[in-house]
Amino acid sequence: YILILVTAGNGKHAIDFKDLDVQPGSILTIRKDQFHKYYKKDVQGFNLLFTEEFAVGHLDAASSTMVAELFNELIFHQHTVLTSDLFGEIMQIVLHMKQEFEGGRDEYSSGIIRNLLQVVVSKLHRARISESRLDIEHKYIPQFLAFQTLVQQHCTISRSVQYYADQLNVTSKTLYNITQRIIKKSPKTFIDEELMLQIKRLLINSDLTVKEIAFQAGFDDPGNFFKFFKRLAAETPESFRGKHLL
């Protein structure tokens, strides 16, 4: 996970190919495997990088779910501009973490940093709930997260809604109800969008040819891959790669 806190300057930061305008007080949350890009702008701040094991390995189920929700772009927006008071509170905690990390570390340091991180996560989760989209129904979030994880792991194997319904031991209608209540999309739309995102990441982060990426993405026929990509991106894989590698 990456938590970015902007303390000075204005600029842009890209997450999964979407540009976000940042300013003092901005908080960005980035989860594992997401593509993100720093622009060369006069922006200052802090990056907090930590592993899933460090963040949730010692937490109860409710606290672990809070971390998963906070860093999930489908549950909360990934960019928040905090009030100056709340940003100041969080920066005090971050500076305490920095002092603990850079000081003479001992057997207490990891536990202290982990607990301070949990305070930051809790404060940000509370802020995002109050500012955001919680017309979603929380009781469906655990099932949605399970579906999301399966899709991320298996979308190159299957794009069938029934496949994921069977894996989760629910009906396809129940799965439809879950995704509608959380992201206002059908399961099929979500599956296709997740596969598309993984394809885009391969186009930017690998040296594979477009044809090799097509096969890795589960397409036996490169022609069908090109049709799929152009339908969702409104451009060819080659033009997308060329544009984002500039």
CSV table of C-alpha atoms in Angstrom, one decimal:
chain,number,residue,atom,x,y,z
A,1,TYR,CA,0.0,0.0,0.0
A,2,ILE,CA,1.0,3.6,-0.6
A,3,LEU,CA,-0.4,6.6,1.3
A,4,ILE,CA,0.6,10.0,-0.2
A,5,LEU,CA,0.2,13.2,1.8
A,6,VAL,CA,0.7,16.5,-0.1
A,7,THR,CA,2.0,19.3,2.2
A,8,ALA,CA,2.9,22.0,-0.4
A,9,GLY,CA,2.5,22.9,-4.1
A,10,ASN,CA,-0.1,22.0,-6.7
A,11,GLY,CA,0.2,19.4,-9.4
A,12,LYS,CA,-1.1,16.1,-10.8
A,13,HIS,CA,-0.7,12.5,-9.9
A,14,ALA,CA,-2.0,9.6,-12.0
A,15,ILE,CA,-3.6,6.4,-10.6
A,16,ASP,CA,-4.5,3.7,-13.1
A,17,PHE,CA,-4.2,6.1,-16.0
A,18,LYS,CA,-6.5,8.8,-14.5
A,19,ASP,CA,-5.0,12.2,-13.6
A,20,LEU,CA,-5.9,13.7,-10.3
A,21,ASP,CA,-5.3,17.3,-9.3
A,22,VAL,CA,-3.5,17.5,-6.0
A,23,GLN,CA,-3.0,20.4,-3.6
A,24,PRO,CA,-1.9,20.9,0.0
A,25,GLY,CA,-4.1,18.7,2.2
A,26,SER,CA,-4.5,16.1,-0.5
A,27,ILE,CA,-4.4,12.4,0.6
A,28,LEU,CA,-4.0,9.7,-2.1
A,29,THR,CA,-4.5,6.0,-1.3
A,30,ILE,CA,-2.9,3.4,-3.7
A,31,ARG,CA,-3.3,-0.3,-3.3
A,32,LYS,CA,-1.1,-3.2,-4.5
A,33,ASP,CA,-0.8,-3.7,-8.3
A,34,GLN,CA,-2.2,-0.2,-9.2
A,35,PHE,CA,-0.3,1.8,-11.8
A,36,HIS,CA,0.6,5.3,-10.6
A,37,LYS,CA,2.7,8.1,-11.9
A,38,TYR,CA,4.5,11.1,-10.4
A,39,TYR,CA,4.5,14.2,-12.6
A,40,LYS,CA,7.4,16.6,-12.4
A,41,LYS,CA,5.7,19.4,-10.5
A,42,ASP,CA,6.6,21.5,-7.5
A,43,VAL,CA,4.8,19.3,-5.1
A,44,GLN,CA,6.1,18.3,-1.7
A,45,GLY,CA,4.9,15.8,0.9
A,46,PHE,CA,5.3,12.3,2.3
A,47,ASN,CA,4.9,8.8,1.0
A,48,LEU,CA,4.1,6.0,3.4
A,49,LEU,CA,4.8,2.6,1.9
A,50,PHE,CA,3.8,-0.5,3.9
A,51,THR,CA,3.0,-4.1,3.2
A,52,GLU,CA,-0.4,-5.8,3.7
A,53,GLU,CA,1.2,-8.0,6.4
A,54,PHE,CA,2.5,-5.0,8.3
A,55,ALA,CA,-0.8,-3.2,8.1
A,56,VAL,CA,-3.3,-6.0,8.8
A,57,GLY,CA,-1.3,-9.0,10.1
A,58,HIS,CA,-2.0,-8.1,13.7
A,59,LEU,CA,-5.5,-6.7,13.4
A,60,ASP,CA,-8.9,-8.1,14.0
A,61,ALA,CA,-11.3,-8.8,11.1
A,62,ALA,CA,-13.1,-5.5,11.4
A,63,SER,CA,-9.9,-3.4,11.4
A,64,SER,CA,-8.5,-5.5,8.5
A,65,THR,CA,-11.7,-4.7,6.5
A,66,MET,CA,-11.3,-1.0,7.3
A,67,VAL,CA,-7.8,-1.1,5.6
A,68,ALA,CA,-9.2,-3.0,2.6
A,69,GLU,CA,-12.0,-0.5,2.2
A,70,LEU,CA,-9.9,2.6,2.6
A,71,PHE,CA,-7.5,1.5,-0.2
A,72,ASN,CA,-10.2,0.2,-2.5
A,73,GLU,CA,-11.0,2.7,-5.2
A,74,LEU,CA,-14.4,1.0,-5.8
A,75,ILE,CA,-15.5,1.7,-2.2
A,76,PHE,CA,-13.9,5.1,-1.6
A,77,HIS,CA,-12.5,7.8,-3.9
A,78,GLN,CA,-8.7,7.5,-3.9
A,79,HIS,CA,-8.2,11.3,-3.6
A,80,THR,CA,-9.4,13.3,-0.7
A,81,VAL,CA,-8.6,16.9,0.3
A,82,LEU,CA,-8.8,17.1,4.1
A,83,THR,CA,-9.7,20.0,6.3
A,84,SER,CA,-6.6,21.8,7.6
A,85,ASP,CA,-7.3,20.7,11.1
A,86,LEU,CA,-7.6,17.0,10.2
A,87,PHE,CA,-4.6,17.2,7.9
A,88,GLY,CA,-2.6,18.8,10.7
A,89,GLU,CA,-3.6,16.0,13.1
A,90,ILE,CA,-2.6,13.3,10.6
A,91,MET,CA,0.7,15.0,9.8
A,92,GLN,CA,1.6,15.1,13.5
A,93,ILE,CA,1.1,11.3,13.6
A,94,VAL,CA,3.1,10.8,10.4
A,95,LEU,CA,6.0,12.9,11.8
A,96,HIS,CA,5.9,10.8,14.9
A,97,MET,CA,6.1,7.7,12.8
A,98,LYS,CA,9.0,9.1,10.8
A,99,GLN,CA,10.8,10.0,14.1
A,100,GLU,CA,10.2,6.4,15.4
A,101,PHE,CA,11.4,4.9,12.1
A,102,GLU,CA,14.5,7.0,11.7
A,103,GLY,CA,15.5,7.0,15.4
A,104,GLY,CA,17.2,4.4,17.4
A,105,ARG,CA,14.9,1.5,16.6
A,106,ASP,CA,14.3,-1.2,19.2
A,107,GLU,CA,11.9,-4.0,19.9
A,108,TYR,CA,9.0,-1.5,20.5
A,109,SER,CA,9.4,0.5,17.3
A,110,SER,CA,7.5,-1.7,14.8
A,111,GLY,CA,4.5,-2.0,17.2
A,112,ILE,CA,4.5,1.8,17.8
A,113,ILE,CA,4.6,2.5,14.1
A,114,ARG,CA,1.9,-0.1,13.3
A,115,ASN,CA,-0.4,1.4,16.0
A,116,LEU,CA,0.2,4.9,14.7
A,117,LEU,CA,-0.6,3.7,11.2
A,118,GLN,CA,-3.8,2.2,12.4
A,119,VAL,CA,-4.8,5.6,13.9
A,120,VAL,CA,-4.1,7.3,10.6
A,121,VAL,CA,-6.2,4.7,8.7
A,122,SER,CA,-9.1,5.0,11.2
A,123,LYS,CA,-9.1,8.8,10.9
A,124,LEU,CA,-9.0,8.7,7.1
A,125,HIS,CA,-11.7,6.0,7.0
A,126,ARG,CA,-14.0,8.1,9.1
A,127,ALA,CA,-13.4,11.2,7.0
A,128,ARG,CA,-14.1,9.4,3.8
A,129,ILE,CA,-17.3,7.9,5.1
A,130,SER,CA,-18.6,11.3,5.9
A,131,GLU,CA,-17.6,12.9,2.6
A,132,SER,CA,-18.3,10.1,0.2
A,133,ARG,CA,-20.6,7.7,-1.4
A,134,LEU,CA,-22.1,5.8,1.4
A,135,ASP,CA,-25.3,5.2,-0.3
A,136,ILE,CA,-23.7,1.7,-0.7
A,137,GLU,CA,-24.9,-1.0,1.6
A,138,HIS,CA,-22.2,-2.1,4.0
A,139,LYS,CA,-23.5,-5.6,4.6
A,140,TYR,CA,-22.6,-6.5,1.0
A,141,ILE,CA,-19.0,-5.2,1.1
A,142,PRO,CA,-17.4,-8.5,2.4
A,143,GLN,CA,-19.1,-10.5,-0.5
A,144,PHE,CA,-18.1,-7.8,-3.0
A,145,LEU,CA,-14.5,-7.8,-1.8
A,146,ALA,CA,-14.4,-11.6,-2.2
A,147,PHE,CA,-15.8,-11.3,-5.7
A,148,GLN,CA,-13.3,-8.5,-6.6
A,149,THR,CA,-10.4,-10.6,-5.4
A,150,LEU,CA,-11.5,-13.6,-7.4
A,151,VAL,CA,-11.9,-11.4,-10.5
A,152,GLN,CA,-8.4,-9.9,-10.1
A,153,GLN,CA,-7.0,-13.4,-9.8
A,154,HIS,CA,-9.0,-15.2,-12.5
A,155,CYS,CA,-10.2,-12.7,-15.1
A,156,THR,CA,-7.6,-14.0,-17.6
A,157,ILE,CA,-9.1,-17.4,-17.1
A,158,SER,CA,-12.8,-16.7,-17.3
A,159,ARG,CA,-15.1,-13.7,-18.0
A,160,SER,CA,-18.2,-15.7,-17.2
A,161,VAL,CA,-20.4,-14.4,-14.5
A,162,GLN,CA,-21.6,-17.9,-13.7
A,163,TYR,CA,-18.0,-19.0,-13.1
A,164,TYR,CA,-17.6,-16.4,-10.3
A,165,ALA,CA,-21.1,-17.1,-8.9
A,166,ASP,CA,-20.1,-20.8,-8.6
A,167,GLN,CA,-16.8,-19.9,-6.9
A,168,LEU,CA,-18.6,-17.8,-4.3
A,169,ASN,CA,-21.4,-20.3,-3.9
A,170,VAL,CA,-24.1,-17.8,-4.8
A,171,THR,CA,-26.5,-17.5,-7.8
A,172,SER,CA,-25.7,-15.1,-10.6
A,173,LYS,CA,-28.8,-13.0,-9.6
A,174,THR,CA,-27.3,-12.6,-6.1
A,175,LEU,CA,-24.0,-11.6,-7.5
A,176,TYR,CA,-25.8,-9.0,-9.7
A,177,ASN,CA,-27.5,-7.6,-6.6
A,178,ILE,CA,-24.2,-7.4,-4.8
A,179,THR,CA,-22.4,-5.4,-7.5
A,180,GLN,CA,-25.4,-3.2,-8.1
A,181,ARG,CA,-25.5,-2.2,-4.5
A,182,ILE,CA,-21.8,-1.5,-4.2
A,183,ILE,CA,-20.6,-0.2,-7.5
A,184,LYS,CA,-23.8,0.3,-9.5
A,185,LYS,CA,-22.5,-2.0,-12.2
A,186,SER,CA,-23.3,-5.5,-13.4
A,187,PRO,CA,-20.8,-8.3,-12.6
A,188,LYS,CA,-20.0,-8.7,-16.4
A,189,THR,CA,-19.1,-5.0,-16.7
A,190,PHE,CA,-16.9,-5.2,-13.6
A,191,ILE,CA,-15.1,-8.3,-14.9
A,192,ASP,CA,-14.5,-6.7,-18.3
A,193,GLU,CA,-13.2,-3.5,-16.7
A,194,GLU,CA,-10.8,-5.4,-14.4
A,195,LEU,CA,-9.4,-7.4,-17.3
A,196,MET,CA,-9.0,-4.2,-19.3
A,197,LEU,CA,-7.1,-2.6,-16.5
A,198,GLN,CA,-4.8,-5.6,-16.2
A,199,ILE,CA,-4.2,-5.5,-20.0
A,200,LYS,CA,-3.3,-1.7,-19.8
A,201,ARG,CA,-0.8,-2.4,-17.0
A,202,LEU,CA,0.8,-5.1,-19.1
A,203,LEU,CA,1.0,-2.7,-22.1
A,204,ILE,CA,2.8,-0.1,-19.9
A,205,ASN,CA,4.8,-2.3,-17.5
A,206,SER,CA,6.0,-5.1,-19.7
A,207,ASP,CA,8.0,-5.7,-22.9
A,208,LEU,CA,5.5,-8.3,-24.2
A,209,THR,CA,4.2,-7.8,-27.7
A,210,VAL,CA,0.5,-7.0,-28.1
A,211,LYS,CA,0.0,-10.5,-29.4
A,212,GLU,CA,1.7,-12.0,-26.3
A,213,ILE,CA,-0.4,-9.9,-24.1
A,214,ALA,CA,-3.6,-11.1,-25.9
A,215,PHE,CA,-2.7,-14.7,-25.1
A,216,GLN,CA,-1.8,-13.9,-21.5
A,217,ALA,CA,-5.1,-12.1,-21.1
A,218,GLY,CA,-6.9,-15.3,-22.1
A,219,PHE,CA,-7.7,-14.6,-25.8
A,220,ASP,CA,-7.0,-17.4,-28.2
A,221,ASP,CA,-7.7,-15.2,-31.2
A,222,PRO,CA,-5.8,-11.9,-31.3
A,223,GLY,CA,-8.6,-10.5,-33.4
A,224,ASN,CA,-11.1,-10.9,-30.6
A,225,PHE,CA,-8.5,-9.2,-28.2
A,226,PHE,CA,-8.3,-6.2,-30.5
A,227,LYS,CA,-12.1,-5.9,-30.7
A,228,PHE,CA,-12.4,-6.2,-26.9
A,229,PHE,CA,-9.7,-3.6,-26.3
A,230,LYS,CA,-11.1,-1.1,-28.8
A,231,ARG,CA,-14.7,-1.5,-27.6
A,232,LEU,CA,-13.7,-0.6,-24.0
A,233,ALA,CA,-10.9,1.9,-24.7
A,234,ALA,CA,-12.0,3.4,-28.0
A,235,GLU,CA,-8.4,3.1,-29.3
A,236,THR,CA,-6.0,0.3,-30.3
A,237,PRO,CA,-3.6,-1.4,-27.9
A,238,GLU,CA,-0.7,0.1,-29.9
A,239,SER,CA,-2.0,3.7,-29.7
A,240,PHE,CA,-2.6,3.3,-25.9
A,241,ARG,CA,0.9,2.0,-25.4
A,242,GLY,CA,2.5,4.7,-27.5
A,243,LYS,CA,0.6,7.5,-25.7
A,244,HIS,CA,1.4,6.4,-22.2
A,245,LEU,CA,5.1,5.5,-22.9
A,246,LEU,CA,5.9,9.0,-24.1
